[in-house]
Each structure stands twice: as structure tokens, then as C-alpha cells.
PDB file of C-alpha atoms in Angstrom:
ATOM      1  CA  MET A   1     -54.161-234.623  27.593  1.00 97.00           C
ATOM      2  CA  ILE A   2     -51.875-236.231  25.083  1.00 98.00           C
ATOM      3  CA  ILE A   3     -49.221-233.761  24.012  1.00 98.00           C
ATOM      4  CA  GLU A   4     -47.002-234.928  21.112  1.00 98.00           C
ATOM      5  CA  THR A   5     -44.318-233.075  19.153  1.00 98.00           C
ATOM      6  CA  LEU A   6     -42.352-234.124  15.575  1.00 98.00           C
ATOM      7  CA  SER A   7     -39.171-232.465  14.958  1.00 97.00           C
ATOM      8  CA  THR A   8     -35.282-233.226  14.245  1.00 97.00           C
ATOM      9  CA  PHE A   9     -34.347-232.457  17.371  1.00 96.00           C
ATOM     10  CA  PRO A  10     -36.347-234.768  20.239  1.00 98.00           C
ATOM     11  CA  SER A  11     -33.746-234.611  22.749  1.00 98.00           C
ATOM     12  CA  MET A  12     -34.083-231.288  23.250  1.00 97.00           C
ATOM     13  CA  TYR A  13     -37.453-231.901  25.208  1.00 98.00           C
ATOM     14  CA  ASP A  14     -35.949-233.863  27.917  1.00 98.00           C
ATOM     15  CA  SER A  15     -35.051-230.834  30.401  1.00 97.00           C
ATOM     16  CA  VAL A  16     -38.228-229.193  30.023  1.00 97.00           C
ATOM     17  CA  MET A  17     -40.637-231.740  30.243  1.00 98.00           C
ATOM     18  CA  GLY A  18     -38.584-234.209  32.646  1.00 97.00           C
ATOM     19  CA  SER A  19     -38.303-230.963  35.015  1.00 97.00           C
ATOM     20  CA  SER A  20     -40.842-229.148  37.542  1.00 96.00           C
ATOM     21  CA  MET A  21     -44.936-229.365  36.675  1.00 96.00           C
ATOM     22  CA  MET A  22     -44.121-230.962  33.233  1.00 97.00           C
ATOM     23  CA  ARG A  23     -42.779-233.813  34.952  1.00 97.00           C
ATOM     24  CA  ILE A  24     -45.251-233.730  37.813  1.00 96.00           C
ATOM     25  CA  ALA A  25     -48.127-233.585  35.483  1.00 97.00           C
ATOM     26  CA  GLN A  26     -46.559-236.722  33.852  1.00 98.00           C
ATOM     27  CA  GLU A  27     -46.402-238.611  37.059  1.00 97.00           C
ATOM     28  CA  LYS A  28     -49.924-237.656  38.174  1.00 96.00           C
ATOM     29  CA  GLY A  29     -51.277-239.497  34.696  1.00 97.00           C
ATOM     30  CA  ILE A  30     -52.721-236.012  34.114  1.00 97.00           C
ATOM     31  CA  LEU A  31     -49.908-235.363  30.755  1.00 98.00           C
ATOM     32  CA  GLU A  32     -48.673-237.954  28.479  1.00 98.00           C
ATOM     33  CA  PHE A  33     -46.436-236.853  26.253  1.00 98.00           C
ATOM     34  CA  LYS A  34     -43.741-237.992  23.079  1.00 98.00           C
ATOM     35  CA  ALA A  35     -41.439-236.355  21.232  1.00 98.00           C
ATOM     36  CA  HIS A  36     -41.216-237.958  17.743  1.00 98.00           C
ATOM     37  CA  ASP A  37     -37.963-238.005  15.483  1.00 98.00           C
ATOM     38  CA  LEU A  38     -38.753-236.529  11.809  1.00 98.00           C
ATOM     39  CA  ARG A  39     -35.981-238.403  10.540  1.00 98.00           C
ATOM     40  CA  ASP A  40     -37.665-242.129  11.672  1.00 98.00           C
ATOM     41  CA  TRP A  41     -40.025-240.994   8.436  1.00 98.00           C
ATOM     42  CA  THR A  42     -36.995-240.473   5.673  1.00 98.00           C
ATOM     43  CA  HIS A  43     -36.004-243.156   3.205  1.00 96.00           C
ATOM     44  CA  ASP A  44     -32.929-242.422   2.802  1.00 96.00           C
ATOM     45  CA  ARG A  45     -29.558-243.626   4.394  1.00 96.00           C
ATOM     46  CA  HIS A  46     -28.731-239.767   5.630  1.00 97.00           C
ATOM     47  CA  ARG A  47     -31.979-239.373   6.981  1.00 97.00           C
ATOM     48  CA  THR A  48     -32.871-236.336   5.195  1.00 96.00           C
ATOM     49  CA  THR A  49     -35.207-234.139   6.452  1.00 97.00           C
ATOM     50  CA  ASP A  50     -34.145-230.609   4.401  1.00 96.00           C
ATOM     51  CA  ASP A  51     -33.371-229.713   1.046  1.00 96.00           C
ATOM     52  CA  ASP A  52     -32.049-226.825  -1.197  1.00 95.00           C
ATOM     53  CA  PRO A  53     -35.413-224.153  -1.626  1.00 93.00           C
ATOM     54  CA  TYR A  54     -36.293-223.824  -5.122  1.00 95.00           C
ATOM     55  CA  GLY A  55     -35.518-220.410  -6.582  1.00 95.00           C
ATOM     56  CA  GLY A  56     -32.438-220.242  -5.030  1.00 93.00           C
ATOM     57  CA  GLY A  57     -31.905-218.158  -1.699  1.00 90.00           C
ATOM     58  CA  ASP A  58     -30.252-219.263   1.684  1.00 89.00           C
ATOM     59  CA  GLY A  59     -30.554-221.887   3.801  1.00 90.00           C
ATOM     60  CA  LEU A  60     -32.322-225.417   3.682  1.00 94.00           C
ATOM     61  CA  VAL A  61     -36.027-225.716   3.577  1.00 95.00           C
ATOM     62  CA  MET A  62     -37.710-229.022   5.556  1.00 96.00           C
ATOM     63  CA  LYS A  63     -39.415-231.491   3.345  1.00 97.00           C
ATOM     64  CA  CYS A  64     -42.656-231.714   3.120  1.00 97.00           C
ATOM     65  CA  ALA A  65     -42.577-235.142   2.306  1.00 98.00           C
ATOM     66  CA  PRO A  66     -41.339-236.981   5.963  1.00 98.00           C
ATOM     67  CA  ILE A  67     -43.801-234.454   7.788  1.00 98.00           C
ATOM     68  CA  PHE A  68     -46.650-235.890   5.827  1.00 98.00           C
ATOM     69  CA  GLU A  69     -45.728-239.384   6.489  1.00 98.00           C
ATOM     70  CA  ALA A  70     -45.132-238.853  10.246  1.00 98.00           C
ATOM     71  CA  HIS A  71     -48.383-237.188  10.787  1.00 98.00           C
ATOM     72  CA  ASP A  72     -50.232-239.739   9.167  1.00 98.00           C
ATOM     73  CA  ASP A  73     -48.975-242.166  11.296  1.00 98.00           C
ATOM     74  CA  ILE A  74     -49.063-240.549  14.302  1.00 98.00           C
ATOM     75  CA  VAL A  75     -52.664-239.144  14.023  1.00 97.00           C
ATOM     76  CA  ALA A  76     -53.701-243.119  13.445  1.00 97.00           C
ATOM     77  CA  LYS A  77     -52.002-243.892  17.137  1.00 94.00           C
ATOM     78  CA  HIS A  78     -54.786-242.877  19.105  1.00 92.00           C
ATOM     79  CA  SER A  79     -58.661-242.719  18.530  1.00 92.00           C
ATOM     80  CA  ALA A  80     -58.691-238.570  19.439  1.00 91.00           C
ATOM     81  CA  ARG A  81     -57.175-236.993  16.096  1.00 95.00           C
ATOM     82  CA  PRO A  82     -54.898-234.314  17.362  1.00 98.00           C
ATOM     83  CA  CYS A  83     -55.085-230.397  17.101  1.00 98.00           C
ATOM     84  CA  THR A  84     -51.862-229.886  14.861  1.00 98.00           C
ATOM     85  CA  ILE A  85     -50.175-226.811  15.538  1.00 98.00           C
ATOM     86  CA  PHE A  86     -47.319-225.380  14.021  1.00 98.00           C
ATOM     87  CA  LEU A  87     -45.198-222.746  15.119  1.00 96.00           C
ATOM     88  CA  SER A  88     -44.400-219.860  12.233  1.00 94.00           C
ATOM     89  CA  PRO A  89     -44.000-216.092  12.692  1.00 92.00           C
ATOM     90  CA  HIS A  90     -47.082-215.784  10.263  1.00 93.00           C
ATOM     91  CA  GLY A  91     -49.082-217.574  12.692  1.00 96.00           C
ATOM     92  CA  ALA A  92     -51.451-216.102  15.399  1.00 97.00           C
ATOM     93  CA  PRO A  93     -50.256-214.164  18.421  1.00 97.00           C
ATOM     94  CA  PHE A  94     -50.123-216.744  21.253  1.00 98.00           C
ATOM     95  CA  ASP A  95     -51.644-215.169  24.319  1.00 96.00           C
ATOM     96  CA  ASP A  96     -53.389-216.127  27.620  1.00 94.00           C
ATOM     97  CA  ALA A  97     -56.916-216.805  25.752  1.00 94.00           C
ATOM     98  CA  LEU A  98     -55.130-219.090  23.154  1.00 97.00           C
ATOM     99  CA  ALA A  99     -53.770-221.007  25.998  1.00 97.00           C
ATOM    100  CA  CYS A 100     -57.005-221.495  27.469  1.00 96.00           C
ATOM    101  CA  GLU A 101     -58.579-222.777  24.119  1.00 97.00           C
ATOM    102  CA  LEU A 102     -55.509-225.130  23.850  1.00 98.00           C
ATOM    103  CA  ALA A 103     -55.766-226.829  27.043  1.00 97.00           C
ATOM    104  CA  GLN A 104     -59.220-227.772  26.506  1.00 97.00           C
ATOM    105  CA  GLU A 105     -58.565-229.768  23.634  1.00 98.00           C
ATOM    106  CA  ASP A 106     -57.690-234.175  24.117  1.00 97.00           C
ATOM    107  CA  ARG A 107     -54.320-234.135  22.011  1.00 98.00           C
ATOM    108  CA  LEU A 108     -52.064-231.634  20.769  1.00 98.00           C
ATOM    109  CA  LEU A 109     -49.634-232.487  18.260  1.00 98.00           C
ATOM    110  CA  PHE A 110     -46.953-229.646  17.572  1.00 98.00           C
ATOM    111  CA  VAL A 111     -44.756-229.491  14.503  1.00 98.00           C
ATOM    112  CA  CYS A 112     -41.823-228.165  14.621  1.00 97.00           C
ATOM    113  CA  GLY A 113     -39.477-226.272  12.143  1.00 93.00           C
ATOM    114  CA  HIS A 114     -36.010-225.988  12.020  1.00 84.00           C
ATOM    115  CA  TYR A 115     -33.553-224.586   9.309  1.00 76.00           C
ATOM    116  CA  GLU A 116     -34.693-221.713   6.670  1.00 80.00           C
ATOM    117  CA  GLY A 117     -38.622-223.145   7.338  1.00 89.00           C
ATOM    118  CA  ILE A 118     -40.611-225.596   6.337  1.00 95.00           C
ATOM    119  CA  ASP A 119     -42.033-226.249   2.578  1.00 97.00           C
ATOM    120  CA  GLU A 120     -45.400-224.325   2.502  1.00 97.00           C
ATOM    121  CA  ARG A 121     -47.321-227.636   1.593  1.00 98.00           C
ATOM    122  CA  ALA A 122     -46.956-229.015   4.960  1.00 98.00           C
ATOM    123  CA  TYR A 123     -48.663-226.043   6.521  1.00 98.00           C
ATOM    124  CA  THR A 124     -52.010-227.976   5.063  1.00 98.00           C
ATOM    125  CA  LEU A 125     -51.632-230.225   8.008  1.00 98.00           C
ATOM    126  CA  ALA A 126     -51.989-227.301  10.468  1.00 98.00           C
ATOM    127  CA  ASP A 127     -55.496-226.637  12.734  1.00 98.00           C
ATOM    128  CA  ARG A 128     -53.546-223.727  13.841  1.00 98.00           C
ATOM    129  CA  VAL A 129     -50.546-221.969  13.279  1.00 98.00           C
ATOM    130  CA  ILE A 130     -49.234-220.159  16.239  1.00 98.00           C
ATOM    131  CA  SER A 131     -46.481-216.760  16.574  1.00 97.00           C
ATOM    132  CA  LEU A 132     -44.657-216.318  19.923  1.00 96.00           C
ATOM    133  CA  GLY A 133     -44.084-212.669  18.726  1.00 95.00           C
ATOM    134  CA  ASP A 134     -42.092-210.701  16.489  1.00 95.00           C
ATOM    135  CA  TYR A 135     -38.886-212.064  16.159  1.00 93.00           C
ATOM    136  CA  VAL A 136     -37.345-215.298  14.858  1.00 90.00           C
ATOM    137  CA  LEU A 137     -36.146-218.432  16.683  1.00 91.00           C
ATOM    138  CA  THR A 138     -33.598-220.789  15.116  1.00 88.00           C
ATOM    139  CA  SER A 139     -35.572-223.721  16.658  1.00 89.00           C
ATOM    140  CA  GLY A 140     -39.380-224.529  16.445  1.00 95.00           C
ATOM    141  CA  GLU A 141     -38.901-226.951  19.154  1.00 97.00           C
ATOM    142  CA  LEU A 142     -38.145-224.145  21.636  1.00 96.00           C
ATOM    143  CA  ALA A 143     -41.136-222.117  20.569  1.00 97.00           C
ATOM    144  CA  SER A 144     -43.458-225.169  20.923  1.00 98.00           C
ATOM    145  CA  MET A 145     -42.205-225.453  24.520  1.00 98.00           C
ATOM    146  CA  VAL A 146     -42.963-222.170  25.417  1.00 98.00           C
ATOM    147  CA  VAL A 147     -46.590-223.281  24.205  1.00 98.00           C
ATOM    148  CA  ILE A 148     -46.756-226.891  26.082  1.00 98.00           C
ATOM    149  CA  ASP A 149     -46.016-225.121  29.429  1.00 98.00           C
ATOM    150  CA  ALA A 150     -48.550-222.335  28.875  1.00 98.00           C
ATOM    151  CA  VAL A 151     -51.372-224.807  27.955  1.00 98.00           C
ATOM    152  CA  VAL A 152     -51.001-227.857  30.578  1.00 98.00           C
ATOM    153  CA  ARG A 153     -50.715-225.245  33.750  1.00 95.00           C
ATOM    154  CA  LYS A 154     -54.040-224.649  32.640  1.00 96.00           C
ATOM    155  CA  VAL A 155     -54.913-228.156  32.654  1.00 96.00           C
ATOM    156  CA  PRO A 156     -56.989-228.829  36.012  1.00 94.00           C
ATOM    157  CA  GLY A 157     -55.334-230.569  38.447  1.00 94.00           C
ATOM    158  CA  VAL A 158     -51.417-229.652  37.316  1.00 94.00           C
ATOM    159  CA  LEU A 159     -51.040-226.396  39.819  1.00 90.00           C
ATOM    160  CA  GLY A 160     -50.633-227.530  43.361  1.00 75.00           C
ATOM    161  CA  ALA A 161     -53.270-224.638  44.057  1.00 59.00           C
ATOM    162  CA  GLU A 162     -56.301-224.915  42.165  1.00 57.00           C
ATOM    163  CA  THR A 163     -56.962-221.408  42.051  1.00 50.00           C
ATOM    164  CA  GLY A 164     -53.079-220.729  40.962  1.00 53.00           C
ATOM    165  CA  ALA A 165     -53.550-219.734  37.529  1.00 59.00           C
ATOM    166  CA  LEU A 166     -56.403-217.459  38.244  1.00 55.00           C
ATOM    167  CA  GLY A 167     -54.818-214.977  39.549  1.00 58.00           C
ATOM    168  CA  GLU A 168     -51.527-214.375  37.077  1.00 68.00           C
ATOM    169  CA  SER A 169     -51.025-211.722  34.654  1.00 71.00           C
ATOM    170  CA  PHE A 170     -53.573-211.603  31.828  1.00 81.00           C
ATOM    171  CA  ALA A 171     -55.939-213.957  33.629  1.00 79.00           C
ATOM    172  CA  ASP A 172     -58.201-211.596  33.875  1.00 88.00           C
ATOM    173  CA  GLY A 173     -56.273-208.985  31.210  1.00 92.00           C
ATOM    174  CA  LEU A 174     -54.388-207.265  33.850  1.00 95.00           C
ATOM    175  CA  LEU A 175     -50.994-207.662  34.968  1.00 94.00           C
ATOM    176  CA  GLU A 176     -50.357-209.818  38.244  1.00 93.00           C
ATOM    177  CA  TYR A 177     -50.302-207.797  41.339  1.00 95.00           C
ATOM    178  CA  PRO A 178     -46.539-207.933  43.455  1.00 96.00           C
ATOM    179  CA  GLN A 179     -46.083-210.948  45.454  1.00 96.00           C
ATOM    180  CA  TYR A 180     -43.968-210.989  48.992  1.00 97.00           C
ATOM    181  CA  THR A 181     -43.002-213.910  51.571  1.00 96.00           C
ATOM    182  CA  ARG A 182     -40.794-213.958  54.623  1.00 96.00           C
ATOM    183  CA  PRO A 183     -39.048-211.925  55.645  1.00 97.00           C
ATOM    184  CA  ALA A 184     -41.629-209.103  56.012  1.00 96.00           C
ATOM    185  CA  SER A 185     -38.905-206.791  56.337  1.00 97.00           C
ATOM    186  CA  PHE A 186     -35.495-206.788  54.147  1.00 97.00           C
ATOM    187  CA  ARG A 187     -32.807-204.457  53.940  1.00 98.00           C
ATOM    188  CA  GLY A 188     -34.952-201.533  54.358  1.00 97.00           C
ATOM    189  CA  MET A 189     -37.273-202.770  52.128  1.00 97.00           C
ATOM    190  CA  GLU A 190     -40.516-203.812  54.263  1.00 97.00           C
ATOM    191  CA  VAL A 191     -43.433-205.859  52.852  1.00 97.00           C
ATOM    192  CA  PRO A 192     -47.000-203.251  52.474  1.00 97.00           C
ATOM    193  CA  PRO A 193     -49.041-203.333  56.091  1.00 97.00           C
ATOM    194  CA  VAL A 194     -52.534-204.295  54.293  1.00 97.00           C
ATOM    195  CA  LEU A 195     -50.318-207.880  53.909  1.00 97.00           C
ATOM    196  CA  LEU A 196     -50.385-208.316  57.241  1.00 97.00           C
ATOM    197  CA  SER A 197     -53.307-206.890  58.463  1.00 97.00           C
ATOM    198  CA  GLY A 198     -55.602-209.998  58.049  1.00 96.00           C
ATOM    199  CA  ASN A 199     -58.235-207.892  56.552  1.00 98.00           C
ATOM    200  CA  HIS A 200     -58.743-210.313  53.199  1.00 98.00           C
ATOM    201  CA  ALA A 201     -61.520-207.553  51.809  1.00 97.00           C
ATOM    202  CA  ALA A 202     -58.714-204.950  52.354  1.00 97.00           C
ATOM    203  CA  VAL A 203     -55.750-207.164  50.539  1.00 97.00           C
ATOM    204  CA  ALA A 204     -58.419-207.935  47.868  1.00 96.00           C
ATOM    205  CA  ARG A 205     -58.537-204.403  46.909  1.00 97.00           C
ATOM    206  CA  TRP A 206     -55.355-203.939  47.627  1.00 97.00           C
ATOM    207  CA  ARG A 207     -53.977-206.736  44.898  1.00 96.00           C
ATOM    208  CA  ARG A 208     -56.983-205.190  42.583  1.00 96.00           C
ATOM    209  CA  GLU A 209     -55.381-201.806  42.642  1.00 97.00           C
ATOM    210  CA  CYS A 210     -52.027-202.804  42.096  1.00 97.00           C
ATOM    211  CA  SER A 211     -52.835-204.877  38.710  1.00 96.00           C
ATOM    212  CA  LEU A 212     -54.890-201.753  37.343  1.00 97.00           C
ATOM    213  CA  GLU A 213     -52.000-199.574  38.079  1.00 97.00           C
ATOM    214  CA  ARG A 214     -49.194-202.184  36.753  1.00 97.00           C
ATOM    215  CA  THR A 215     -51.706-202.545  34.152  1.00 96.00           C
ATOM    216  CA  TYR A 216     -51.768-198.659  33.603  1.00 97.00           C
ATOM    217  CA  ARG A 217     -48.160-197.923  33.792  1.00 97.00           C
ATOM    218  CA  LEU A 218     -46.461-201.058  31.779  1.00 97.00           C
ATOM    219  CA  ARG A 219     -49.275-202.581  29.732  1.00 96.00           C
ATOM    220  CA  PRO A 220     -52.292-199.512  28.877  1.00 97.00           C
ATOM    221  CA  ASP A 221     -53.700-201.032  25.860  1.00 96.00           C
ATOM    222  CA  LEU A 222     -54.960-204.293  27.582  1.00 96.00           C
ATOM    223  CA  LEU A 223     -57.187-202.037  29.622  1.00 96.00           C
ATOM    224  CA  ASP A 224     -59.692-201.859  26.749  1.00 95.00           C
ATOM    225  CA  ALA A 225     -60.564-205.284  26.831  1.00 93.00           C
ATOM    226  CA  VAL A 226     -60.825-205.537  30.711  1.00 95.00           C
ATOM    227  CA  ASP A 227     -64.405-205.322  32.543  1.00 95.00           C
ATOM    228  CA  LEU A 228     -63.489-202.558  34.761  1.00 96.00           C
ATOM    229  CA  SER A 229     -65.733-201.685  37.716  1.00 96.00           C
ATOM    230  CA  SER A 230     -67.213-198.263  38.179  1.00 97.00           C
ATOM    231  CA  GLU A 231     -64.923-198.144  41.376  1.00 97.00           C
ATOM    232  CA  ASP A 232     -61.781-199.746  39.296  1.00 97.00           C
ATOM    233  CA  ARG A 233     -61.979-196.437  36.888  1.00 97.00           C
ATOM    234  CA  LYS A 234     -62.396-194.371  39.774  1.00 97.00           C
ATOM    235  CA  PHE A 235     -59.016-195.553  40.818  1.00 97.00           C
ATOM    236  CA  LEU A 236     -57.797-195.494  37.475  1.00 97.00           C
ATOM    237  CA  ASN A 237     -58.844-191.997  37.038  1.00 97.00           C
ATOM    238  CA  ALA A 238     -57.409-190.700  40.127  1.00 96.00           C
ATOM    239  CA  LEU A 239     -53.548-192.159  38.554  1.00 95.00           C
TER     240      LEU A 239
END
């Protein structure tokens, strides 16, 4: 997978993309990452990427011309056309299902805003516009890092355990069950005996019930979209 970003602060990606699973994915050759500097497509001595908004108002708006020029050049560098993504509060809500969709793409290009926003004409380049939630960030770079991390870990071969992403929160529509590791007893808190039993069927059922109960208590809205068995429904009715 090829992932590229276009922004005014490309160095913001150095830490995240150079650490942990993002670094390992690149070392394995699964991921190719490049952060482009939008200022490379400006034509004045100040390398200006923003200007005052038409109609007045606070803040500065990112100019569309450098974005269009940069997009044209970046797209032409590979035979596969990228899926171009903008991050904005008016975008589609980002969730696990969308992360899975994007993980199927061969190439992604994130166009990141800063300042007050982006000239509306630039959005004509977007294949997708994504929102992380009902709040505003100073930096589109931050939002893109969240999306990139969620997407890349879905790509086969990135996680050490091939099934590692299958039991996580939202993978099956539910919140994930509690996790424990050694020691079995710590400050009076015990690991549930079923996890020490060696009974894999009992462990699987315990985990399923914990996921169901946690979702019911914390995110009941998610249950409407979950494929529940008769056993699941019986358990939920008993809560």
C-alpha cells in the first residue's frame, strides 16, 4: 500500500510514521509512506499557502491553487491513481467499517488542512471526505494520522498476529472483552478463573458475554447492527 500526505507541516508525521507498527510496516515493505510539503507548489518568496477569506471573517483560508498543482503532480508519480481523502468536520464519520474499506485501496492520498479551512473548490479533488467526530482540530495532520493508523493495521501482514485485528472493538460490531496477563493475582485483583482453565470453548463464551455486556452498558446503540444469536439474546435479556 502507498500512503501519501499533502500538508504544510510534513514533519509532524516523523514520530508517528517512524515508530511502532507504522515503522515495521514500512520495513516489511507492506507500506510505502511519503509526506509532501504543500509549500513546494507555491510560487512566491514567502511560500504562501493561505490568504484572507472572501467576505471577511476570522482566520486564514488555504489557497486552492497549490493544492491543485500538488495533486496533479503527486497523482502522476504512480500508475495507480490514489483515493484522495480530505479531513473535515463536514465529512462522513470515520469508523471501523470505513477503515476496512480504505485498507483495500492500493494508494491513499490525504490532503490536510490547517488554519481556518480550505478553499471549497479544492474539495472537488476529493474521493472521500472524512470526519473523526463532532469537534474541530487545529491540524488535519493529526486527523490523518488517526485514520492512517486505523487503516494500516487492517492490511494483512502488518500485525504480528494475523488474527490480531479480528477480536478488537468494533470488528464484529461489539466492544472488545477485557484483557489480562501475568500475574494472575495483583493487589487483591484476580484474573477470572475461566481464563486459567484451559477450556477454550468456555473462554470463547466468556469473552463473547463480556463483549455483549460491555457494549450493552457503554454503547447500547451498537447492538442494533450486530448479528446476535439466540444465545446472545438470552444473555442480554438476563442483564
